[in-house]
């Protein structure tokens, strides 16, 4: 880690940009850096055994927080709706709670999930496979509120701003993301004030956040304080610089949007503390896990026990938690003594599926490489 | 990471021990390994801005889980008390809830906090400084229950066993830790079934755990299912092999017990996403944080803004949350443009304090090196 002592101060004195380092790729065999570890210690994933829960309990859902968790007083918090609208609005949480109330199960995944498995590795939050969770979000639909504010026909982008504030690559900013108007107006988009039946926790955006079912996590703006309608495309940092799939630093790239299909195996048996390899007793075993996609319903899951050499179909549970929740799958396996590498791959109704070798991109976004769960079945 | 493919199988077939690697120290300049990252992605620390809360909200308290979070049904869960007692007992959760009910604020810290900052670095859960939390634990005192079971005068150790099961260094085990009888009988020790006024979350030991105020986290056995009184010293893995302060692998070492004093700074200003360096506007600023010790009450906190070159006294808030909760401290600082490294050190009534250079031990336990928070105050 570069320390402040290593840096030279410009004659005009230190600037905000001095806190940032340039974006970079890790060297070919470079292990995880101190900066990446700092992020991993803050922003945790779901422990994979928690794939057993249909709804992820508080504290086990993945978290990715760009800056600090801000302190927002729910009693005085207000959401403003402005920009290119006929009737700018300011609504309190109490106002929002009086509006129609909807609860949806939604699977959220970080756009950077899998990044730390890429070669070369983009240096950022070093996720392996665990940046996911499935919660019940309660709130009021966004679209009617936008219509009440009077959305003009020339509206292009809707900009959502959170109360969190920080610096990225030298740019001081409130966390701010835009959605195209058509996406913001979809009926499933919520202004959410509860998670799993309780008021939002601070780390999940208390007291108010956006939920954009099917999209990667960066769209679900937390600590939401402002909505602004724009008649020109939004060029803010999180849309125009970050969260783009690009091949190199000069490539303008394409925006990261909906979640690619992914299945995760709930690791069977029990683990070694350090290696996380599994011990499984020989005999019949139901291997199970979860599968999801933000593009279209999951229509199939296949399982491998040999690291992707061969595949067998898993059984999918009914999709009775809605179109945006993960689905449980299961596979009956008879484990003979030996060594195995388990994985699963999901296919959705759009035909998208998961690669065994990962296509690479500069930011490490939208990965859905098949997971590898190492299992030892001891001879008895 | 060694993969299963690299390993040879013994003629008798694979064994449980095949999932474990030997304990090791990192090479002098070795960065964080894939195994360490796997643990960091599961076992998270407190985001440092959450030092603002007197009581750490659910999901922000640190977690260190050796194996998997087990699934325990609270309706049928029973705690057995046996071994060298006159009247072995089996008690349900309902039984425990009918007993005297006590709520205590207790600061828990992982014994391995700070490990990843050591040189050389012991390869295990790679904590920086964030493995801490302060919660309100509700339960019933342990000592009366032990006395009802009839503790003999020859009792030496009390062994607590959790429902979590795994492998460490080739040893398959339930998580199991012993306390000396005198420590187990202290009136502050609780069998806890609630955290922050709600039933325990799965990851915090639902439905029942031990709370041993003042001790590092390894003593607070989660998913508690059995208590056994022994008339000989307990030689189980977590007492005799792990959690010992030793200088090399052959040193028998001394047990890790109570928490060394530590103060943490709540980082002022706002962060860079990646480096976590802070930007603070020039002018007056209340720098604050928390301080705790498991040996004796904290009696003083000093603050540095120059990485430990000079120190000034902070003001301590009253200790009105009890003897085992962290205390808030604050320091009025006028920040002039420049670069700073903030830190704080606590001193307790036993005279223990924090080092600026860390004494090393093989397991990376009981560290309390002064934190370093890099702050840039830009010229305006």
XYZ file of C-alpha atoms in Angstrom:
760
model
C 0.000 0.000 0.000
C 1.333 3.428 -0.849
C 1.465 5.398 2.359
C 1.047 9.104 2.690
C 4.716 9.385 3.576
C 5.660 8.223 0.069
C 3.735 10.994 -1.615
C 4.883 14.405 -2.602
C 2.679 17.347 -1.864
C 2.061 19.831 -4.636
C 3.164 23.407 -3.900
C -0.497 24.400 -3.496
C -0.923 21.817 -0.726
C -2.792 18.539 -0.627
C -5.936 17.976 -2.697
C -8.894 15.634 -2.558
C -7.441 13.648 -5.446
C -4.443 12.718 -3.285
C -6.477 10.018 -1.549
C -6.987 8.045 -4.769
C -4.632 5.744 -6.645
C -4.951 5.055 -10.385
C -7.006 2.049 -11.435
C -4.846 -0.952 -12.227
C -4.679 -4.630 -12.976
C -2.755 -6.931 -10.693
C 0.550 -8.294 -11.991
C 0.293 -11.844 -13.389
C 1.052 -13.627 -10.100
C 0.307 -10.809 -7.693
C -1.649 -11.971 -4.652
C -4.320 -9.917 -2.899
C -3.112 -6.470 -1.839
C -3.646 -4.685 1.460
C -6.157 -2.343 -0.221
C -8.197 -5.259 -1.529
C -8.089 -6.891 1.899
C -9.395 -3.696 3.521
C -12.426 -3.884 1.250
C -12.920 -7.607 1.843
C -12.926 -7.024 5.606
C -15.731 -4.436 5.241
C -17.852 -5.745 2.395
C -18.771 -9.309 3.088
C -20.405 -12.019 1.019
C -22.964 -14.631 1.928
C -21.405 -17.587 3.754
C -22.197 -20.332 1.242
C -23.965 -22.550 3.783
C -26.543 -19.734 4.065
C -27.766 -20.741 0.601
C -29.928 -23.064 2.708
C -32.280 -20.169 3.540
C -34.940 -19.172 1.004
C -34.695 -15.639 2.379
C -31.228 -14.537 3.458
C -31.240 -13.508 7.143
C -30.017 -10.067 8.208
C -26.245 -9.895 8.312
C -25.698 -12.750 5.848
C -26.760 -10.880 2.694
C -23.787 -9.563 0.725
C -22.809 -5.909 1.159
C -20.908 -3.546 -1.124
C -20.664 -0.039 0.253
C -18.603 2.402 -1.787
C -17.912 5.010 0.894
C -19.090 5.025 4.523
C -22.506 3.979 5.760
C -24.090 7.427 6.259
C -26.125 8.360 9.304
C -29.624 9.311 8.167
C -32.439 10.223 10.558
C -35.621 8.454 9.406
C -37.800 10.992 11.250
C -36.602 13.918 9.152
C -35.448 12.155 5.988
C -37.137 13.440 2.839
C -36.995 12.283 -0.745
C -37.067 14.979 -3.406
C -38.324 14.336 -6.929
C -37.309 17.054 -9.322
C -35.615 17.972 -12.574
C -37.719 17.779 -15.739
C -41.080 17.232 -14.045
C -44.259 19.313 -13.930
C -44.684 19.152 -10.158
C -41.507 18.702 -8.087
C -42.296 16.704 -4.948
C -40.807 16.258 -1.520
C -42.039 13.183 0.328
C -41.303 11.966 3.831
C -40.973 8.339 4.870
C -44.386 8.630 6.497
C -45.817 9.782 3.139
C -44.253 6.807 1.392
C -45.609 4.387 3.988
C -49.145 5.655 3.285
C -48.800 4.750 -0.390
C -49.535 1.278 -1.847
C -47.326 -1.284 -0.162
C -45.675 -4.120 -2.089
C -43.332 -6.894 -0.920
C -41.093 -8.679 -3.425
C -38.413 -11.310 -3.079
C -35.448 -10.061 -5.057
C -32.020 -11.602 -5.549
C -29.280 -8.973 -5.523
C -25.792 -9.680 -6.792
C -22.786 -7.372 -6.933
C -21.690 -6.565 -10.487
C -18.134 -7.380 -9.405
C -18.900 -10.871 -8.140
C -16.144 -13.259 -9.257
C -13.644 -10.466 -9.917
C -10.842 -11.938 -7.793
C -10.878 -15.113 -9.907
C -10.067 -13.253 -13.134
C -6.607 -13.300 -14.735
C -5.336 -10.650 -14.745
C -7.297 -9.486 -11.716
C -8.769 -5.976 -11.725
C -7.750 -4.423 -8.397
C -11.013 -3.560 -6.632
C -13.395 -5.313 -4.216
C -12.020 -8.882 -4.444
C -15.122 -11.046 -4.639
C -14.866 -14.758 -5.229
C -18.432 -16.091 -5.778
C -20.307 -14.971 -2.665
C -21.607 -11.464 -3.488
C -25.282 -12.383 -3.495
C -28.370 -12.515 -1.300
C -32.115 -12.940 -1.626
C -34.309 -10.757 0.566
C -37.914 -9.669 0.896
C -38.046 -5.964 0.098
C -41.097 -3.935 1.042
C -41.882 -0.499 -0.286
C -43.993 1.414 -2.741
C -43.733 1.272 -6.540
C -41.713 4.092 -8.079
C -43.617 4.568 -11.357
C -46.860 6.048 -9.937
C -44.838 8.608 -7.986
C -42.920 9.628 -11.106
C -46.215 9.975 -12.979
C -47.654 12.132 -10.194
C -44.612 14.391 -10.488
C -45.403 14.684 -14.191
C -42.746 13.067 -16.302
C -42.338 14.881 -19.639
C -42.162 13.011 -22.961
C -38.581 14.246 -23.352
C -37.343 12.489 -20.190
C -34.312 10.297 -20.924
C -32.628 9.287 -17.671
C -33.717 9.226 -14.040
C -30.876 10.003 -11.627
C -30.956 8.509 -8.121
C -28.703 10.033 -5.463
C -27.761 8.524 -2.115
C -26.627 10.188 1.097
C -23.233 8.463 0.895
C -20.292 10.634 -0.073
C -16.730 9.835 -1.058
C -13.982 9.838 -3.651
C -13.229 7.465 -6.515
C -10.246 7.873 -8.818
C -9.930 11.455 -7.655
C -13.595 12.357 -8.220
C -15.461 13.553 -5.125
C -19.098 12.550 -5.366
C -22.343 11.507 -3.787
C -23.148 7.986 -4.920
C -25.367 8.573 -7.919
C -26.701 6.268 -10.608
C -29.116 6.813 -13.479
C -31.616 4.417 -15.013
C -33.080 4.886 -18.494
C -36.680 6.085 -18.167
C -38.178 2.856 -19.514
C -36.320 0.820 -16.896
C -37.234 3.182 -14.064
C -40.915 2.964 -15.011
C -41.111 -0.833 -14.858
C -43.762 -1.852 -12.378
C -41.395 -4.013 -10.298
C -39.125 -1.094 -9.322
C -39.614 -0.157 -5.657
C -38.767 2.556 -3.183
C -38.056 0.146 -0.323
C -38.147 0.915 3.390
C -38.195 -2.627 4.811
C -36.059 -5.730 4.351
C -37.261 -9.113 5.576
C -40.148 -7.467 7.426
C -38.050 -5.020 9.447
C -36.992 -1.416 8.795
C -33.894 -1.306 6.595
C -30.633 -1.821 8.462
C -28.087 1.016 8.195
C -25.847 -1.017 5.889
C -28.719 -1.839 3.533
C -29.701 1.785 2.927
C -31.780 2.899 5.929
C -34.223 4.475 5.790
C -34.914 4.276 2.025
C -33.396 2.641 -1.033
C -34.148 1.800 -4.601
C -34.806 -1.806 -5.627
C -34.474 -2.544 -9.351
C -35.317 -6.247 -9.659
C -33.111 -8.129 -12.103
C -30.279 -5.573 -12.090
C -26.871 -5.860 -10.498
C -26.491 -4.172 -7.116
C -25.043 -0.850 -8.324
C -28.523 0.180 -9.561
C -30.253 -0.307 -6.187
C -29.187 3.069 -4.758
C -29.076 3.010 -0.948
C -29.793 5.920 1.454
C -31.858 7.411 -1.372
C -32.419 11.143 -0.970
C -33.113 12.507 -4.441
C -34.619 11.539 -7.790
C -33.983 13.820 -10.727
C -35.473 13.531 -14.200
C -33.064 14.440 -17.012
C -33.719 15.200 -20.665
C -30.100 14.450 -21.591
C -28.165 11.249 -20.911
C -26.576 11.259 -17.452
C -22.785 11.276 -17.557
C -22.033 10.803 -13.864
C -19.106 8.729 -12.618
C -20.970 5.534 -11.724
C -22.651 5.341 -15.137
C -20.043 6.792 -17.489
C -16.773 5.722 -15.814
C -17.431 2.858 -13.400
C -19.762 -0.080 -14.095
C -18.999 -0.473 -17.771
C -17.873 -3.649 -19.489
C -14.733 -2.616 -21.358
C -11.694 -4.394 -22.694
C -9.153 -1.715 -21.872
C -8.972 1.662 -20.162
C -9.677 3.558 -23.420
C -12.663 1.463 -24.482
C -15.913 3.409 -23.822
C -17.507 0.018 -23.158
C -21.136 -0.835 -22.549
C -23.140 -0.280 -19.368
C -23.464 -3.040 -16.766
C -27.214 -3.684 -16.422
C -28.972 -6.977 -15.690
C -27.653 -9.969 -13.774
C -26.148 -12.796 -15.833
C -27.373 -16.294 -14.931
C -25.538 -18.031 -12.108
C -26.001 -21.125 -9.976
C -24.200 -21.692 -6.697
C -23.707 -25.013 -4.934
C -24.347 -25.119 -1.200
C -21.156 -26.943 -0.240
C -22.046 -30.412 1.101
C -20.441 -32.077 4.119
C -18.247 -30.050 6.459
C -15.261 -27.771 5.859
C -11.663 -27.370 6.796
C -11.391 -24.034 8.608
C -8.609 -22.658 6.434
C -8.830 -24.297 3.012
C -12.660 -24.491 3.018
C -12.310 -27.858 1.242
C -15.152 -30.172 2.196
C -15.303 -33.620 3.755
C -18.351 -35.636 2.729
C -19.082 -39.149 3.975
C -19.613 -41.719 1.205
C -23.184 -42.542 0.257
C -26.284 -40.785 -1.041
C -26.224 -36.989 -0.801
C -28.646 -34.336 -2.011
C -26.468 -31.627 -3.522
C -28.427 -28.398 -3.696
C -28.077 -24.691 -4.165
C -29.668 -21.644 -5.771
C -29.864 -20.276 -9.311
C -30.904 -16.904 -10.681
C -30.780 -14.625 -13.705
C -31.824 -11.018 -14.194
C -32.529 -11.478 -17.891
C -35.184 -14.187 -17.868
C -36.414 -17.037 -15.672
C -33.954 -19.843 -14.978
C -35.090 -22.865 -16.976
C -32.355 -25.346 -16.178
C -29.450 -26.130 -13.873
C -26.756 -28.691 -14.551
C -24.330 -30.088 -12.007
C -20.758 -31.282 -12.387
C -18.751 -33.304 -9.879
C -15.584 -33.385 -12.000
C -14.817 -29.706 -12.431
C -16.804 -29.290 -15.636
C -15.812 -32.405 -17.593
C -19.322 -33.835 -17.455
C -22.723 -32.461 -16.512
C -26.044 -33.856 -15.286
C -29.412 -32.138 -14.960
C -30.577 -30.937 -11.570
C -34.200 -30.650 -10.517
C -35.580 -27.122 -10.124
C -37.979 -26.234 -7.316
C -41.127 -24.347 -8.391
C -40.588 -20.614 -8.958
C -43.113 -19.681 -6.300
C -41.165 -16.720 -4.921
C -41.661 -14.580 -8.007
C -39.706 -13.758 -11.147
C -36.857 -11.978 -9.381
C -35.988 -14.444 -6.612
C -33.440 -17.217 -6.841
C -34.712 -20.763 -7.260
C -33.586 -23.761 -5.324
C -32.263 -26.714 -7.303
C -31.217 -30.183 -6.180
C -29.281 -33.120 -7.504
C -29.199 -36.617 -6.045
C -25.618 -37.825 -5.894
C -24.089 -41.018 -4.575
C -20.645 -40.053 -3.352
C -17.995 -42.769 -3.642
C -14.600 -42.310 -1.972
C -12.495 -39.932 -4.010
C -11.810 -36.295 -4.771
C -14.299 -34.104 -6.576
C -14.785 -30.574 -7.808
C -18.462 -29.642 -7.702
C -20.085 -26.869 -9.668
C -23.390 -25.921 -11.233
C -24.455 -23.861 -14.206
C -27.750 -22.125 -14.810
C -29.436 -21.476 -18.134
C -32.223 -18.943 -18.483
C -35.147 -18.594 -20.887
C -33.159 -16.101 -22.974
C -30.620 -18.852 -23.702
C -27.883 -17.288 -21.572
C -25.771 -19.674 -19.536
C -22.487 -19.793 -17.593
C -18.978 -20.259 -18.971
C -16.401 -22.714 -17.641
C -13.711 -20.304 -18.860
C -14.440 -16.680 -18.116
C -14.442 -13.948 -20.768
C -12.407 -11.115 -19.281
C -13.197 -7.417 -18.907
C -11.236 -4.518 -17.441
C -13.497 -3.820 -14.453
C -14.227 -7.444 -13.636
C -17.989 -7.002 -14.064
C -20.867 -9.372 -14.805
C -18.832 -12.515 -14.254
C -20.619 -15.808 -13.957
C -17.835 -18.352 -14.125
C -18.852 -21.772 -12.794
C -17.976 -22.176 -9.093
C -15.482 -24.829 -7.925
C -16.227 -26.607 -4.638
C -13.482 -29.058 -3.677
C -14.836 -32.148 -1.913
C -12.986 -35.106 -0.405
C -15.036 -38.257 0.184
C -12.860 -40.328 2.520
C -12.617 -44.097 2.285
C -14.382 -45.487 5.322
C -3.995 -22.399 -3.498
C -3.132 -26.064 -3.655
C -5.868 -27.767 -5.605
C -7.028 -31.304 -5.175
C -5.499 -32.155 -8.537
C -2.020 -31.473 -7.157
C -2.400 -33.995 -4.384
C -1.510 -37.630 -4.355
C -3.965 -40.063 -2.892
C -2.655 -42.648 -0.460
C -3.180 -46.283 -1.514
C -5.924 -46.590 1.115
C -7.855 -43.733 -0.516
C -8.492 -40.180 0.589
C -8.741 -39.263 4.271
C -10.274 -36.434 6.263
C -6.810 -34.987 6.819
C -6.466 -34.403 3.060
C -8.591 -31.258 3.304
C -6.084 -29.507 5.583
C -2.790 -27.805 4.782
C 0.017 -27.379 7.344
C 0.069 -24.161 9.344
C 2.527 -21.660 7.938
C 3.845 -18.134 7.983
C 3.667 -16.020 4.866
C 6.941 -15.373 3.038
C 8.483 -11.953 3.825
C 6.722 -10.069 1.025
C 3.917 -12.498 0.288
C 0.577 -10.768 -0.213
C -2.773 -12.179 0.887
C -3.423 -15.688 -0.426
C -6.595 -17.077 -1.968
C -7.263 -19.081 1.217
C -7.005 -15.981 3.369
C -9.296 -14.102 0.983
C -11.902 -16.875 1.217
C -11.991 -16.363 4.969
C -12.106 -12.568 4.663
C -15.106 -12.831 2.325
C -17.009 -14.910 4.930
C -15.888 -13.498 8.256
C -16.374 -9.786 8.230
C -15.328 -7.014 10.573
C -17.154 -3.929 11.750
C -17.090 -1.140 9.143
C -15.167 1.474 11.123
C -17.832 4.171 10.687
C -20.119 1.869 12.724
C -18.034 2.786 15.772
C -20.593 5.616 15.903
C -23.178 3.250 17.430
C -23.037 2.518 21.167
C -24.554 -0.873 20.398
C -23.438 -2.473 17.141
C -26.452 -3.186 14.889
C -27.109 -6.681 13.549
C -24.888 -7.492 10.609
C -22.177 -4.978 11.519
C -20.729 -6.889 14.484
C -17.606 -8.871 13.561
C -17.974 -12.579 12.828
C -15.453 -15.408 13.007
C -16.964 -18.785 12.229
C -14.545 -21.712 12.147
C -16.625 -24.166 10.122
C -20.158 -23.690 8.730
C -23.032 -21.968 10.485
C -24.993 -25.032 11.672
C -28.753 -25.334 11.387
C -30.194 -25.757 14.876
C -33.929 -25.981 15.590
C -34.694 -23.791 18.625
C -37.892 -25.756 19.330
C -36.046 -29.007 19.981
C -32.601 -27.739 20.961
C -31.442 -28.973 24.358
C -28.392 -28.160 26.431
C -26.863 -31.018 28.393
C -24.818 -30.455 31.542
C -22.836 -33.506 32.511
C -19.449 -34.961 33.349
C -18.271 -34.681 36.960
C -21.556 -33.414 38.425
C -23.953 -34.907 40.967
C -27.084 -34.352 38.883
C -26.652 -34.296 35.096
C -29.199 -31.930 33.534
C -30.846 -31.468 30.171
C -32.481 -28.077 29.704
C -34.518 -26.715 26.814
C -34.483 -23.129 25.604
C -37.889 -22.680 27.226
C -36.385 -23.848 30.546
C -33.560 -21.341 30.201
C -35.976 -18.520 29.413
C -37.826 -19.213 32.677
C -34.635 -18.688 34.678
C -33.355 -15.282 35.875
C -32.851 -13.001 32.893
C -29.865 -10.667 32.612
C -28.845 -8.243 29.840
C -25.229 -7.085 29.573
C -23.395 -4.936 27.064
C -20.270 -6.836 26.150
C -17.504 -5.964 23.697
C -16.293 -9.006 21.788
C -13.050 -9.021 19.851
C -11.491 -11.809 17.827
C -8.230 -13.096 19.306
C -6.729 -12.823 15.827
C -7.564 -9.153 15.315
C -4.597 -7.382 13.721
C -3.021 -10.609 12.446
C -2.678 -9.469 8.832
C -0.527 -6.519 9.946
C 2.138 -8.747 11.528
C 5.509 -9.439 9.881
C 5.841 -12.266 9.132
C 2.109 -12.814 8.794
C 0.595 -16.002 10.224
C -1.607 -17.427 7.453
C -5.126 -17.567 8.907
C -8.139 -15.234 9.058
C -6.503 -11.983 7.857
C -7.888 -9.344 10.197
C -6.639 -5.784 10.062
C -8.187 -3.909 13.038
C -11.925 -4.438 12.591
C -12.701 -7.719 14.399
C -14.800 -6.186 17.155
C -18.370 -5.341 18.122
C -20.355 -4.297 21.174
C -23.769 -5.886 21.649
C -26.425 -6.311 24.306
C -26.535 -9.985 25.207
C -29.495 -11.368 27.121
C -29.549 -14.728 28.848
C -29.291 -16.438 32.183
C -26.187 -16.652 34.375
C -24.249 -19.910 34.035
C -22.982 -20.313 37.619
C -26.330 -21.090 39.325
C -27.030 -23.794 36.749
C -23.628 -25.388 37.344
C -24.265 -25.310 41.086
C -27.659 -26.945 40.608
C -25.973 -29.720 38.649
C -23.665 -30.179 41.632
C -20.124 -29.229 40.798
C -17.633 -31.362 42.754
C -14.636 -29.830 44.582
C -12.345 -31.692 42.169
C -13.717 -29.919 39.057
C -10.899 -28.346 37.014
C -12.183 -27.373 33.574
C -15.635 -26.813 32.090
C -15.878 -27.880 28.443
C -18.365 -26.096 26.158
C -19.282 -27.767 22.863
C -21.008 -26.173 19.893
C -23.068 -27.740 17.117
C -20.520 -26.640 14.501
C -18.341 -29.355 13.024
C -15.249 -29.269 10.844
C -11.565 -29.967 10.384
C -8.488 -28.007 11.434
C -4.947 -29.120 10.649
C -6.274 -32.599 9.948
C -8.252 -32.888 13.194
C -11.991 -33.469 12.756
C -13.871 -31.878 15.628
C -16.898 -30.170 17.037
C -15.918 -26.666 18.088
C -15.076 -27.114 21.741
C -13.444 -24.850 24.281
C -12.816 -25.202 28.001
C -12.767 -22.544 30.705
C -11.072 -23.048 34.074
C -13.752 -23.571 36.739
C -13.070 -20.260 38.476
C -13.591 -18.361 35.214
C -16.743 -20.281 34.308
C -18.241 -19.509 37.732
C -17.816 -15.738 37.473
C -21.172 -14.069 37.848
C -20.944 -12.181 34.541
C -20.800 -15.358 32.415
C -24.081 -15.895 30.537
C -25.929 -18.503 28.545
C -27.275 -16.020 25.982
C -30.321 -16.450 23.757
C -30.826 -12.847 22.607
C -28.616 -10.209 21.002
C -29.717 -6.580 20.875
C -33.202 -7.539 22.058
C -33.890 -10.142 19.356
C -33.365 -13.910 19.254
C -29.780 -14.744 18.272
C -29.117 -14.647 14.546
C -27.832 -17.895 12.990
C -24.340 -16.474 12.566
C -24.143 -15.367 16.199
C -24.912 -18.802 17.631
C -28.689 -19.285 17.419
C -30.367 -20.418 19.513
C -27.864 -20.415 22.420
C -24.289 -19.332 23.059
C -21.869 -18.675 25.830
C -20.859 -15.113 26.690
C -17.663 -14.744 28.744
C -17.313 -10.987 29.281
C -13.750 -9.716 28.977
C -12.453 -12.714 27.007
C -11.525 -12.885 23.345
C -14.180 -14.341 21.046
C -12.935 -17.948 20.981
C -14.306 -18.462 24.515
C -17.883 -17.410 23.662
C -18.912 -20.792 22.215
C -21.765 -20.431 19.707
C -24.543 -22.961 18.972
C -23.911 -24.311 22.478
C -25.211 -27.858 22.958
C -23.207 -29.360 25.809
C -21.396 -28.424 29.004
C -19.143 -31.022 30.563
C -17.345 -30.761 33.895
C -13.860 -32.301 33.904
C -11.586 -33.244 36.797
C -8.502 -33.218 34.543
C -7.285 -30.342 32.361
C -8.971 -30.336 28.936
C -6.543 -31.014 26.099
C -8.846 -30.372 23.128
C -7.638 -28.730 19.923
C -8.925 -25.205 20.533
C -7.303 -25.006 23.980
C -4.136 -27.075 23.573
C -3.217 -26.446 19.916
C -4.993 -23.322 18.654
C -5.392 -20.093 20.650
C -2.014 -20.143 22.371
C 0.536 -17.361 22.344
C 3.730 -19.074 21.203
C 6.945 -17.958 19.571
C 7.419 -20.965 17.307
C 5.625 -24.163 16.369
C 7.376 -26.172 19.135
C 6.714 -23.688 21.931
C 3.865 -24.981 24.156
C 2.937 -21.339 24.671
C 0.401 -19.821 27.019
C -3.386 -19.748 26.572
C -5.098 -16.771 24.949
C -7.559 -15.459 27.550
C -8.635 -11.861 28.170
C -8.780 -8.991 25.700
C -5.782 -6.645 25.617
C -6.635 -2.928 25.701
C -7.374 -1.300 22.358
C -8.758 1.994 21.101
C -10.069 2.509 17.586
C -10.545 5.830 15.815
C -13.793 6.356 13.927
C -12.257 7.670 10.710
C -13.234 11.331 10.266
C -14.275 12.948 6.978
C -15.071 10.757 3.977
C -13.173 7.962 2.242
C -11.741 7.010 -1.081
C -13.543 3.833 -2.169
C -10.401 1.822 -2.797
C -7.624 3.196 -0.598
C -9.945 4.052 2.325
C -7.796 7.145 2.906
C -9.873 10.000 4.288
C -10.567 13.529 3.133
C -11.306 15.958 5.960
C -12.109 19.632 5.449
C -9.866 22.026 7.398
C -11.202 23.363 10.675
C -12.407 22.073 14.027
C -13.212 18.355 14.150
C -14.228 16.075 16.991
C -12.185 12.909 16.504
C -13.824 10.071 18.385
C -13.884 6.332 18.717
C -14.150 3.493 21.217
C -11.791 1.881 23.714
C -11.964 -1.367 25.664
C -9.952 -3.868 27.679
C -10.848 -7.273 29.077
C -8.366 -6.996 31.928
C -9.543 -3.877 33.735
C -11.501 -0.689 33.057
C -10.032 1.703 30.495
C -8.670 4.693 32.380
C -7.177 6.732 29.569
C -7.024 7.188 25.817
C -4.397 9.188 23.966
C -4.615 10.349 20.374
C -1.915 10.868 17.778
C -2.258 12.709 14.474
C 1.339 12.067 13.381
C 1.502 8.278 13.363
C 2.672 7.963 16.963
C 5.319 10.696 17.181
C 3.296 12.707 19.669
C 0.239 12.037 21.807
C -2.513 14.067 23.453
C -5.125 12.989 25.979
C -8.660 12.289 24.824
C -11.749 12.720 26.961
C -13.508 9.520 28.066
C -17.300 9.298 28.204
C -18.738 7.897 31.458
C -18.599 4.088 31.710
C -22.360 3.822 32.033
C -22.733 0.696 29.902
C -21.032 -1.569 32.420
C -17.564 -2.984 32.985
C -17.467 -5.071 29.817
C -18.643 -2.570 27.187
C -16.413 -0.318 25.146
C -16.260 3.362 26.097
C -16.544 6.268 23.764
C -13.693 8.783 23.754
C -13.324 12.092 21.960
C -10.606 14.542 21.072
C -11.076 18.081 19.781
C -8.777 18.644 16.840
C -8.293 21.632 14.554
C -7.291 20.194 11.217
C -4.964 22.372 9.140
C -4.244 21.479 5.505
C -1.775 18.615 5.373
C -1.401 14.855 5.647
C -1.924 12.994 8.890
C -1.882 9.514 10.330
C -4.394 9.249 13.168
C -4.358 6.643 15.884
C -5.346 6.152 19.499
C -4.073 4.064 22.375
C -5.941 2.882 25.426
C -4.537 2.264 28.890
C -6.428 0.227 31.468
C -6.452 0.190 35.267
C -4.047 -2.773 35.270
C -1.448 -0.562 33.557
C -1.673 -2.402 30.225
C -1.508 -0.258 27.111
C -0.957 -0.553 23.344
C 2.341 -0.815 21.490
C 3.327 1.265 18.472
C 5.504 -1.673 17.371
C 3.856 -5.039 17.766
C 5.419 -7.935 19.677
C 5.036 -10.958 17.401
C 3.624 -14.419 18.071
C 3.219 -17.471 15.858
C -0.589 -17.538 15.768
C -1.054 -13.787 15.507
C -3.119 -13.598 18.702
C -3.914 -10.838 21.191
C -2.533 -8.054 19.018
C -3.296 -4.499 19.928
C -1.012 -2.483 17.690
C -2.078 1.160 17.349
C -4.312 1.706 14.283
C -3.207 3.991 11.418
C -5.890 6.135 9.751
C -4.524 8.142 6.831
C -6.174 11.550 6.492
C -5.687 14.260 3.874
C -6.851 17.755 4.802
C -6.956 19.593 1.479
C -5.969 23.221 1.134
C -9.140 25.151 0.408
